[in-house]
Short mmCIF file of C-alpha atoms in Angstrom, two decimals:
data_model
loop_
_atom_site.label_atom_id
_atom_site.label_comp_id
_atom_site.label_asym_id
_atom_site.label_seq_id
_atom_site.Cartn_x
_atom_site.Cartn_y
_atom_site.Cartn_z
CA MET A 314 -50.60 5.88 16.60
CA THR A 315 -50.24 9.65 16.56
CA ASN A 316 -47.18 11.11 14.95
CA LEU A 317 -44.68 11.57 17.75
CA LEU A 318 -42.22 13.35 15.48
CA THR A 319 -43.56 16.86 16.04
CA THR A 320 -41.18 19.54 17.16
CA GLY A 321 -43.37 22.63 16.91
CA HIS A 322 -40.75 24.07 14.53
CA THR A 323 -42.43 24.24 11.12
CA ARG A 324 -39.35 23.81 8.91
CA LEU A 325 -38.01 20.93 10.97
CA ASP A 326 -41.43 19.22 11.00
CA GLN A 327 -41.63 19.46 7.21
CA GLN A 328 -38.13 18.05 6.88
CA LEU A 329 -38.88 15.16 9.24
CA GLN A 330 -42.04 14.36 7.31
CA PHE A 331 -40.00 14.24 4.09
CA LEU A 332 -37.39 11.98 5.70
CA VAL A 333 -40.07 9.59 6.96
CA GLU A 334 -41.76 9.55 3.55
CA ILE A 335 -38.63 8.77 1.54
CA ASP A 336 -37.93 5.73 3.74
CA ARG A 337 -40.41 4.03 1.41
CA LEU A 338 -37.81 4.04 -1.38
CA LYS A 339 -36.27 1.07 0.46
CA HIS A 340 -39.32 -0.91 -0.65
CA VAL A 341 -39.18 -0.01 -4.36
CA LEU A 342 -37.62 -2.99 -6.10
CA ARG A 343 -35.64 -2.74 -9.33
CA ARG A 344 -35.40 -5.41 -12.02
CA THR A 345 -31.70 -5.75 -11.36
CA THR A 346 -30.33 -7.82 -8.50
CA THR A 347 -27.54 -7.28 -6.05
CA ILE A 348 -24.24 -8.57 -7.40
CA GLY A 349 -24.37 -12.35 -7.24
CA GLY A 350 -28.10 -12.39 -7.87
CA ALA A 351 -29.29 -13.27 -4.34
CA ARG A 352 -32.23 -10.86 -4.52
CA HIS A 353 -33.55 -7.84 -6.36
CA GLU A 354 -32.05 -4.58 -5.25
CA ASN A 355 -34.12 -1.65 -4.10
CA SER A 356 -33.81 1.92 -5.28
CA ALA A 357 -32.47 3.28 -1.97
CA GLU A 358 -29.47 0.94 -1.80
CA HIS A 359 -28.94 1.40 -5.55
CA SER A 360 -28.75 5.18 -4.98
CA TRP A 361 -26.21 4.65 -2.21
CA HIS A 362 -24.10 2.53 -4.57
CA LEU A 363 -24.23 5.22 -7.27
CA ALA A 364 -23.06 7.84 -4.78
CA LEU A 365 -20.03 5.68 -3.98
CA MET A 366 -19.43 5.24 -7.71
CA ALA A 367 -19.45 9.02 -8.10
CA LEU A 368 -16.97 9.46 -5.25
CA THR A 369 -14.70 6.74 -6.62
CA LEU A 370 -14.85 7.32 -10.38
CA ALA A 371 -15.13 11.11 -10.71
CA GLU A 372 -11.55 11.38 -11.98
CA HIS A 373 -12.57 9.50 -15.14
CA ALA A 374 -15.41 11.86 -16.05
CA ALA A 375 -14.98 13.17 -19.60
CA GLU A 376 -15.98 16.71 -18.54
CA PRO A 377 -15.21 18.54 -15.29
CA VAL A 378 -17.98 17.88 -12.76
CA SER A 379 -18.98 19.16 -9.33
CA LEU A 380 -18.76 16.05 -7.21
CA THR A 381 -21.11 17.47 -4.58
CA ARG A 382 -23.83 18.14 -7.15
CA VAL A 383 -23.37 14.73 -8.79
CA VAL A 384 -23.55 12.92 -5.44
CA THR A 385 -26.67 14.85 -4.45
CA MET A 386 -28.29 14.11 -7.82
CA VAL A 387 -27.77 10.38 -7.60
CA LEU A 388 -28.94 10.31 -3.97
CA LEU A 389 -32.29 11.85 -4.91
CA HIS A 390 -32.72 10.77 -8.54
CA ASP A 391 -35.01 7.82 -7.75
CA ILE A 392 -37.14 9.32 -4.96
CA VAL A 393 -40.03 9.85 -7.41
CA GLU A 394 -40.29 6.06 -7.70
CA ILE A 395 -42.04 6.02 -4.31
CA ASP A 396 -45.16 7.10 -6.20
CA ALA A 397 -44.25 6.28 -9.80
CA GLY A 398 -42.60 2.89 -9.30
CA ASP A 399 -39.36 1.76 -10.92
CA THR A 400 -39.63 1.78 -14.70
CA PHE A 401 -37.49 -0.92 -16.31
CA ALA A 402 -35.04 0.77 -18.67
CA TYR A 403 -36.04 -1.60 -21.49
CA ASP A 404 -39.84 -1.43 -21.03
CA THR A 405 -40.87 0.84 -23.92
CA VAL A 406 -44.57 0.85 -22.98
CA ALA A 407 -43.97 1.97 -19.39
CA LEU A 408 -41.34 4.46 -20.55
CA ALA A 409 -44.03 6.33 -22.51
CA THR A 410 -45.89 7.32 -19.33
CA LYS A 411 -42.83 7.54 -17.09
CA ARG A 412 -42.28 11.26 -17.47
CA GLU A 413 -45.77 12.29 -16.45
CA ARG A 414 -45.94 9.86 -13.52
CA GLU A 415 -42.58 11.02 -12.23
CA GLN A 416 -43.36 14.71 -12.60
CA ARG A 417 -46.43 14.30 -10.39
CA ALA A 418 -44.39 12.35 -7.88
CA ALA A 419 -41.67 15.00 -7.78
CA GLU A 420 -44.31 17.63 -7.17
CA ARG A 421 -45.75 15.77 -4.20
CA ILE A 422 -42.64 14.36 -2.55
CA PHE A 423 -40.17 17.25 -2.89
CA GLY A 424 -43.17 19.44 -2.03
CA LEU A 425 -43.15 18.05 1.51
CA LEU A 426 -40.01 20.08 2.23
CA PRO A 427 -39.81 23.79 3.09
CA ASP A 428 -40.17 25.82 -0.13
CA ASP A 429 -36.50 26.67 -0.58
CA GLN A 430 -35.47 23.02 -0.23
CA THR A 431 -38.31 21.92 -2.51
CA ASP A 432 -36.93 24.26 -5.15
CA THR A 433 -33.30 23.20 -4.73
CA MET A 434 -33.97 19.47 -4.81
CA ARG A 435 -36.53 19.72 -7.56
CA ALA A 436 -34.14 21.76 -9.71
CA LEU A 437 -31.40 19.15 -9.25
CA TRP A 438 -33.82 16.36 -10.10
CA ASP A 439 -35.05 18.25 -13.21
CA GLU A 440 -31.43 18.76 -14.24
CA PHE A 441 -30.71 15.05 -13.82
CA GLU A 442 -33.77 14.14 -15.89
CA ALA A 443 -32.92 16.62 -18.65
CA GLY A 444 -29.34 15.38 -18.83
CA ASP A 445 -28.18 18.65 -20.34
CA SER A 446 -25.33 19.56 -17.97
CA ALA A 447 -21.97 17.92 -17.38
CA ASP A 448 -23.04 16.95 -13.86
CA ALA A 449 -26.30 15.41 -15.08
CA ARG A 450 -24.55 13.56 -17.88
CA PHE A 451 -22.04 12.03 -15.49
CA ALA A 452 -24.77 11.15 -12.96
CA GLY A 453 -26.82 9.59 -15.76
CA ALA A 454 -23.84 7.56 -16.95
CA LEU A 455 -23.34 6.23 -13.42
CA ASP A 456 -27.02 5.27 -13.31
CA CYS A 457 -26.51 3.27 -16.53
CA PHE A 458 -23.45 1.59 -15.07
CA GLY A 459 -25.36 0.81 -11.85
CA GLY A 460 -27.85 -1.18 -13.91
CA PHE A 461 -25.12 -2.82 -15.98
CA LEU A 462 -22.84 -3.98 -13.19
CA PRO A 463 -25.02 -6.65 -11.51
CA ASN A 464 -25.97 -8.20 -14.84
CA THR A 465 -22.32 -8.77 -15.74
CA HIS A 466 -21.87 -10.81 -12.57
CA GLY A 467 -25.18 -12.63 -12.76
CA GLY A 468 -25.02 -14.44 -16.10
CA GLY A 469 -27.03 -11.75 -17.88
CA GLY A 470 -29.40 -11.05 -14.98
CA SER A 471 -32.33 -8.81 -15.85
CA TRP A 472 -31.35 -8.76 -19.57
CA ARG A 473 -31.77 -12.49 -19.85
CA ASP A 474 -34.83 -12.58 -17.55
CA HIS A 475 -36.65 -10.01 -19.68
CA GLY A 476 -35.48 -10.90 -23.19
CA VAL A 477 -33.50 -7.71 -23.80
CA SER A 478 -31.42 -7.46 -26.99
CA SER A 479 -27.73 -6.60 -26.99
CA SER A 480 -28.41 -3.69 -29.33
CA ALA A 481 -30.87 -2.23 -26.78
CA VAL A 482 -28.24 -2.55 -24.07
CA LEU A 483 -25.63 -0.89 -26.28
CA ARG A 484 -28.02 2.02 -26.92
CA ARG A 485 -28.92 2.26 -23.23
CA MET A 486 -25.22 2.39 -22.27
CA GLU A 487 -24.46 5.15 -24.78
CA PRO A 488 -24.11 7.80 -22.01
CA LEU A 489 -21.17 5.80 -20.66
CA ARG A 490 -19.34 6.05 -23.99
CA HIS A 491 -19.39 9.84 -23.70
CA SER A 492 -19.14 10.46 -19.97
CA LEU A 493 -16.89 7.60 -18.86
CA PRO A 494 -14.97 6.82 -22.06
CA ARG A 495 -12.25 4.88 -20.26
CA LEU A 496 -14.85 2.28 -19.34
CA TRP A 497 -16.36 1.96 -22.80
CA PRO A 498 -14.13 -0.75 -24.35
CA THR A 499 -14.92 -2.92 -21.32
CA ILE A 500 -18.66 -2.31 -21.72
CA GLU A 501 -18.45 -3.36 -25.37
CA HIS A 502 -16.35 -6.38 -24.54
CA ILE A 503 -18.79 -7.53 -21.85
CA ILE A 504 -21.76 -7.16 -24.18
CA ASP A 505 -19.88 -9.12 -26.88
CA THR A 506 -19.07 -11.83 -24.38
CA GLY A 507 -22.67 -11.87 -23.14
CA ARG A 508 -23.87 -12.29 -26.70
CA SER A 509 -21.72 -15.37 -27.13
CA LEU A 510 -23.04 -16.71 -23.82
CA GLY A 511 -26.68 -16.31 -24.84
CA TRP A 512 -27.57 -13.49 -22.45
CA PHE A 513 -29.49 -11.52 -25.06
CA SER A 514 -32.57 -12.07 -27.19
CA ASP A 515 -30.61 -11.33 -30.38
CA GLY A 516 -27.54 -13.45 -29.73
CA ALA A 517 -27.21 -17.19 -30.21
CA PRO A 518 -25.52 -19.05 -27.38
CA ASP A 519 -22.04 -20.19 -28.22
CA PRO A 520 -22.41 -23.79 -29.49
CA HIS A 521 -19.38 -24.95 -27.49
CA MET B 1315 -16.88 -17.16 -14.29
CA THR B 1316 -13.84 -15.01 -14.99
CA ASN B 1317 -13.99 -11.36 -13.99
CA LEU B 1318 -15.15 -9.48 -17.05
CA LEU B 1319 -14.64 -6.11 -15.41
CA THR B 1320 -11.03 -5.66 -16.44
CA THR B 1321 -10.05 -2.52 -18.25
CA GLY B 1322 -6.28 -2.82 -18.33
CA HIS B 1323 -6.13 0.53 -16.50
CA THR B 1324 -4.79 -0.23 -13.02
CA ARG B 1325 -6.49 2.57 -11.09
CA LEU B 1326 -9.84 1.96 -12.74
CA ASP B 1327 -9.59 -1.79 -12.13
CA GLN B 1328 -8.90 -1.20 -8.43
CA GLN B 1329 -11.85 1.18 -8.22
CA LEU B 1330 -14.18 -1.29 -9.94
CA GLN B 1331 -13.05 -4.05 -7.61
CA PHE B 1332 -13.88 -1.81 -4.63
CA LEU B 1333 -17.30 -0.96 -6.07
CA VAL B 1334 -18.13 -4.63 -6.62
CA GLU B 1335 -16.93 -5.49 -3.11
CA ILE B 1336 -19.00 -2.86 -1.33
CA ASP B 1337 -22.18 -4.12 -3.02
CA ARG B 1338 -22.14 -6.67 -0.19
CA LEU B 1339 -23.18 -3.95 2.28
CA LYS B 1340 -26.69 -4.39 0.85
CA HIS B 1341 -26.72 -7.78 2.59
CA VAL B 1342 -25.64 -6.58 6.05
CA LEU B 1343 -28.80 -6.38 8.13
CA ARG B 1344 -29.27 -4.03 11.05
CA ARG B 1345 -31.42 -4.65 14.12
CA THR B 1346 -33.66 -1.76 13.17
CA THR B 1347 -36.41 -2.09 10.58
CA THR B 1348 -37.61 0.14 7.81
CA ILE B 1349 -40.27 2.57 9.03
CA GLY B 1350 -43.44 0.58 9.55
CA GLY B 1351 -41.52 -2.53 10.53
CA ALA B 1352 -42.02 -4.58 7.35
CA ARG B 1353 -38.45 -5.89 7.41
CA HIS B 1354 -35.01 -5.24 8.81
CA GLU B 1355 -33.10 -2.55 7.01
CA ASN B 1356 -29.64 -3.09 5.57
CA SER B 1357 -26.63 -0.88 6.08
CA ALA B 1358 -26.49 0.35 2.46
CA GLU B 1359 -30.02 1.76 2.39
CA HIS B 1360 -29.52 3.07 5.94
CA SER B 1361 -26.45 4.97 4.71
CA TRP B 1362 -28.47 6.42 1.83
CA HIS B 1363 -31.10 7.60 4.30
CA LEU B 1364 -28.47 9.27 6.49
CA ALA B 1365 -27.07 11.12 3.47
CA LEU B 1366 -30.53 12.53 2.76
CA MET B 1367 -30.84 13.46 6.44
CA ALA B 1368 -27.56 15.35 6.17
CA LEU B 1369 -28.72 17.21 3.04
CA THR B 1370 -32.07 18.06 4.62
CA LEU B 1371 -31.13 18.86 8.22
CA ALA B 1372 -27.71 20.53 7.91
CA GLU B 1373 -29.17 23.95 8.76
CA HIS B 1374 -29.93 22.70 12.27
CA ALA B 1375 -26.38 21.59 13.03
CA ALA B 1376 -25.13 23.22 16.23
CA GLU B 1377 -21.70 23.87 14.70
CA PRO B 1378 -20.82 24.87 11.11
CA VAL B 1379 -20.23 21.74 9.03
CA SER B 1380 -18.99 20.90 5.56
CA LEU B 1381 -21.98 19.21 3.99
CA THR B 1382 -19.83 17.44 1.40
CA ARG B 1383 -17.64 15.89 4.08
CA VAL B 1384 -20.62 14.89 6.25
CA VAL B 1385 -22.40 13.27 3.29
CA THR B 1386 -19.26 11.38 2.30
CA MET B 1387 -18.74 10.22 5.89
CA VAL B 1388 -22.23 8.80 6.27
CA LEU B 1389 -22.05 7.15 2.86
CA LEU B 1390 -18.94 5.20 3.83
CA HIS B 1391 -19.28 4.92 7.62
CA ASP B 1392 -20.73 1.39 7.58
CA ILE B 1393 -18.64 -0.19 4.80
CA VAL B 1394 -16.49 -1.95 7.39
CA GLU B 1395 -19.55 -4.00 8.37
CA ILE B 1396 -19.04 -6.09 5.24
CA ASP B 1397 -16.34 -7.89 7.21
CA ALA B 1398 -17.14 -6.90 10.79
CA GLY B 1399 -20.94 -7.21 10.72
CA ASP B 1400 -23.37 -4.73 12.19
CA THR B 1401 -22.85 -4.28 15.92
CA PHE B 1402 -26.07 -3.50 17.76
CA ALA B 1403 -25.64 -0.16 19.50
CA TYR B 1404 -26.85 -1.70 22.79
CA ASP B 1405 -24.83 -4.94 22.69
CA THR B 1406 -22.08 -4.22 25.22
CA VAL B 1407 -20.29 -7.54 24.65
CA ALA B 1408 -20.00 -7.09 20.88
CA LEU B 1409 -19.09 -3.43 21.32
CA ALA B 1410 -15.94 -4.49 23.20
CA THR B 1411 -14.45 -6.15 20.10
CA LYS B 1412 -16.06 -3.81 17.56
CA ARG B 1413 -13.12 -1.46 17.22
CA GLU B 1414 -10.56 -4.13 16.40
CA ARG B 1415 -12.86 -5.95 13.97
CA GLU B 1416 -13.70 -2.75 12.17
CA GLN B 1417 -10.10 -1.56 11.97
CA ARG B 1418 -9.11 -4.77 10.19
CA ALA B 1419 -12.07 -4.40 7.85
CA ALA B 1420 -11.20 -0.79 7.03
CA GLU B 1421 -7.65 -1.90 6.23
CA ARG B 1422 -8.82 -4.54 3.80
CA ILE B 1423 -11.78 -2.84 2.12
CA PHE B 1424 -10.53 0.72 1.69
CA GLY B 1425 -7.21 -0.92 0.78
CA LEU B 1426 -8.75 -2.20 -2.45
CA LEU B 1427 -8.67 1.35 -3.83
CA PRO B 1428 -5.71 3.20 -5.34
CA ASP B 1429 -3.46 4.44 -2.52
CA ASP B 1430 -4.57 8.07 -2.58
CA GLN B 1431 -8.24 7.11 -2.38
CA THR B 1432 -7.52 4.54 0.33
CA ASP B 1433 -5.93 7.32 2.35
CA THR B 1434 -8.73 9.84 1.77
CA MET B 1435 -11.58 7.46 2.57
CA ARG B 1436 -9.78 5.88 5.48
CA ALA B 1437 -9.05 9.28 6.98
CA LEU B 1438 -12.72 10.26 6.72
CA TRP B 1439 -13.78 6.98 8.28
CA ASP B 1440 -11.23 7.40 11.10
CA GLU B 1441 -12.53 10.92 11.67
CA PHE B 1442 -16.12 9.66 11.85
CA GLU B 1443 -15.12 6.96 14.32
CA ALA B 1444 -13.15 9.36 16.51
CA GLY B 1445 -16.01 11.87 16.54
CA ASP B 1446 -13.64 14.71 17.34
CA SER B 1447 -14.55 17.17 14.58
CA ALA B 1448 -17.74 19.16 13.96
CA ASP B 1449 -18.37 17.15 10.77
CA ALA B 1450 -17.91 13.82 12.56
CA ARG B 1451 -20.11 14.91 15.46
CA PHE B 1452 -22.93 15.89 13.14
CA ALA B 1453 -22.55 12.69 11.08
CA GLY B 1454 -22.56 10.66 14.31
CA ALA B 1455 -25.71 12.43 15.51
CA LEU B 1456 -27.45 11.59 12.24
CA ASP B 1457 -26.40 7.96 12.68
CA CYS B 1458 -28.05 7.98 16.12
CA PHE B 1459 -31.19 9.53 14.68
CA GLY B 1460 -31.22 6.95 11.86
CA GLY B 1461 -31.44 4.22 14.48
CA PHE B 1462 -34.02 6.13 16.53
CA LEU B 1463 -36.47 7.02 13.75
CA PRO B 1464 -37.82 3.56 12.79
CA ASN B 1465 -38.31 2.57 16.43
CA THR B 1466 -40.55 5.57 17.05
CA HIS B 1467 -42.86 4.39 14.25
CA GLY B 1468 -42.71 0.73 15.09
CA GLY B 1469 -44.00 0.55 18.66
CA GLY B 1470 -40.52 0.45 20.14
CA GLY B 1471 -39.00 -1.72 17.40
CA SER B 1472 -35.51 -3.00 18.17
CA TRP B 1473 -35.58 -1.50 21.69
CA ARG B 1474 -38.54 -3.63 22.66
CA ASP B 1475 -37.28 -6.68 20.73
CA HIS B 1476 -33.95 -6.61 22.56
CA GLY B 1477 -34.98 -5.41 26.03
CA VAL B 1478 -33.17 -2.08 25.87
CA SER B 1479 -33.68 0.37 28.74
CA SER B 1480 -34.82 3.95 28.21
CA SER B 1481 -31.75 5.20 30.05
CA ALA B 1482 -29.51 3.34 27.56
CA VAL B 1483 -31.38 4.98 24.70
CA LEU B 1484 -31.05 8.41 26.29
CA ARG B 1485 -27.30 7.85 26.66
CA ARG B 1486 -27.00 6.58 23.08
CA MET B 1487 -28.85 9.65 21.76
CA GLU B 1488 -26.63 12.08 23.66
CA PRO B 1489 -24.83 13.20 20.45
CA LEU B 1490 -28.16 14.51 19.18
CA ARG B 1491 -28.54 16.78 22.21
CA HIS B 1492 -25.32 18.54 21.29
CA SER B 1493 -25.29 18.39 17.49
CA LEU B 1494 -29.00 18.76 16.67
CA PRO B 1495 -30.31 20.57 19.76
CA ARG B 1496 -33.55 21.63 18.07
CA LEU B 1497 -34.53 17.97 17.89
CA TRP B 1498 -33.69 17.14 21.49
CA PRO B 1499 -36.99 17.98 23.26
CA THR B 1500 -38.76 15.71 20.75
CA ILE B 1501 -36.30 12.90 21.41
CA GLU B 1502 -36.91 13.19 25.15
CA HIS B 1503 -40.66 13.37 24.65
CA ILE B 1504 -40.67 10.26 22.46
CA ILE B 1505 -38.60 8.31 24.97
CA ASP B 1506 -40.96 9.41 27.77
CA THR B 1507 -43.97 8.36 25.72
CA GLY B 1508 -42.31 5.05 24.86
CA ARG B 1509 -41.67 4.43 28.54
CA SER B 1510 -45.37 4.85 29.31
CA LEU B 1511 -46.17 2.50 26.41
CA GLY B 1512 -43.88 -0.24 27.72
CA TRP B 1513 -41.26 -0.06 24.96
CA PHE B 1514 -38.32 -0.29 27.38
CA SER B 1515 -37.02 -2.82 29.85
CA ASP B 1516 -37.07 -0.24 32.66
CA GLY B 1517 -40.49 1.24 32.09
CA ALA B 1518 -43.82 -0.20 33.17
CA PRO B 1519 -46.57 -0.11 30.58
CA ASP B 1520 -49.21 2.47 31.31
CA PRO B 1521 -52.01 0.64 33.22
CA HIS B 1522 -54.72 2.40 31.23
#
């Protein structure tokens, strides 16, 4: 079927092509599940959830942040996965090639947009990846929490399924300690509890 | 299992409870599919897609809009469906009770938040529903387009599946004519083409 979405207006056509393309993020599945564990979540709905986390939790950010920039970052942070796939945060082999795969994907997908929008979105994505600004640090901490949350309600979820150690989770959650310090004691408490419940590869189940 | 997500900080606990609750929007299915028709889309990933539409297409808005407010509106506009369900835009019976069901849902779900955030989010949702501001009109037009887009790539999609007439679709898309006028000729052209292809209850398939 021919593409009916042609307006004859170059910028608008480029934007529509981008919007059609990114629909595919709804089919990129993460290792984590929705809360309750009914099914794996996809990267589009995960990004939506992070944006709501940003809107709701911004007051607890350790540094002043621009909410608009943080929301935009989390909305587009996973778009590269359309080409590069979701890389499990605890898969050290896949993590080694993640950067290169995602750079190519960013080039192609943000490149569908008009040049000025390519530049703006790409710059925000680069900033998120680098994690060197207050906004990127807060967005990155939310991304960590987005992966943490379903596992705490699903009996260990993807940690248990993939033999992740509690020390790896603690390291992975480190951005939360700095960017959302008010949440940190709870994170530690949940990991401790999970260890006693046998969620992790390095913790023995509680004998009781 | 007891709720491990307790911080002892009242505001934060309310916010976390809200964030856990709204995860359920990932399980609310719409009549429309993802582009290509592989499966029905859910209201969380649909909301993510609308937010990207807002970020990408804002320059074409007929009236000046606050992008931050529009993005926030589309991110939260469907949260009420967790209780009220998704109401098909062409189901006139369900539409009659939609308002009351959604008002009760807004009360309960936004009410999980600290009072000031309840008020802010509820006010934005009310504004979206009323459609009386430039921001709400643009957000509403994007919502229309979000329902239109997958059907144009899926051989008529939910229109064909549910015997919708082309005149009902034209009426439903009316907000786009006013808020995204540059897109309107394409909308009309696609509906005309769909009519000749037999997508609608009031159009005969082209005999060729």
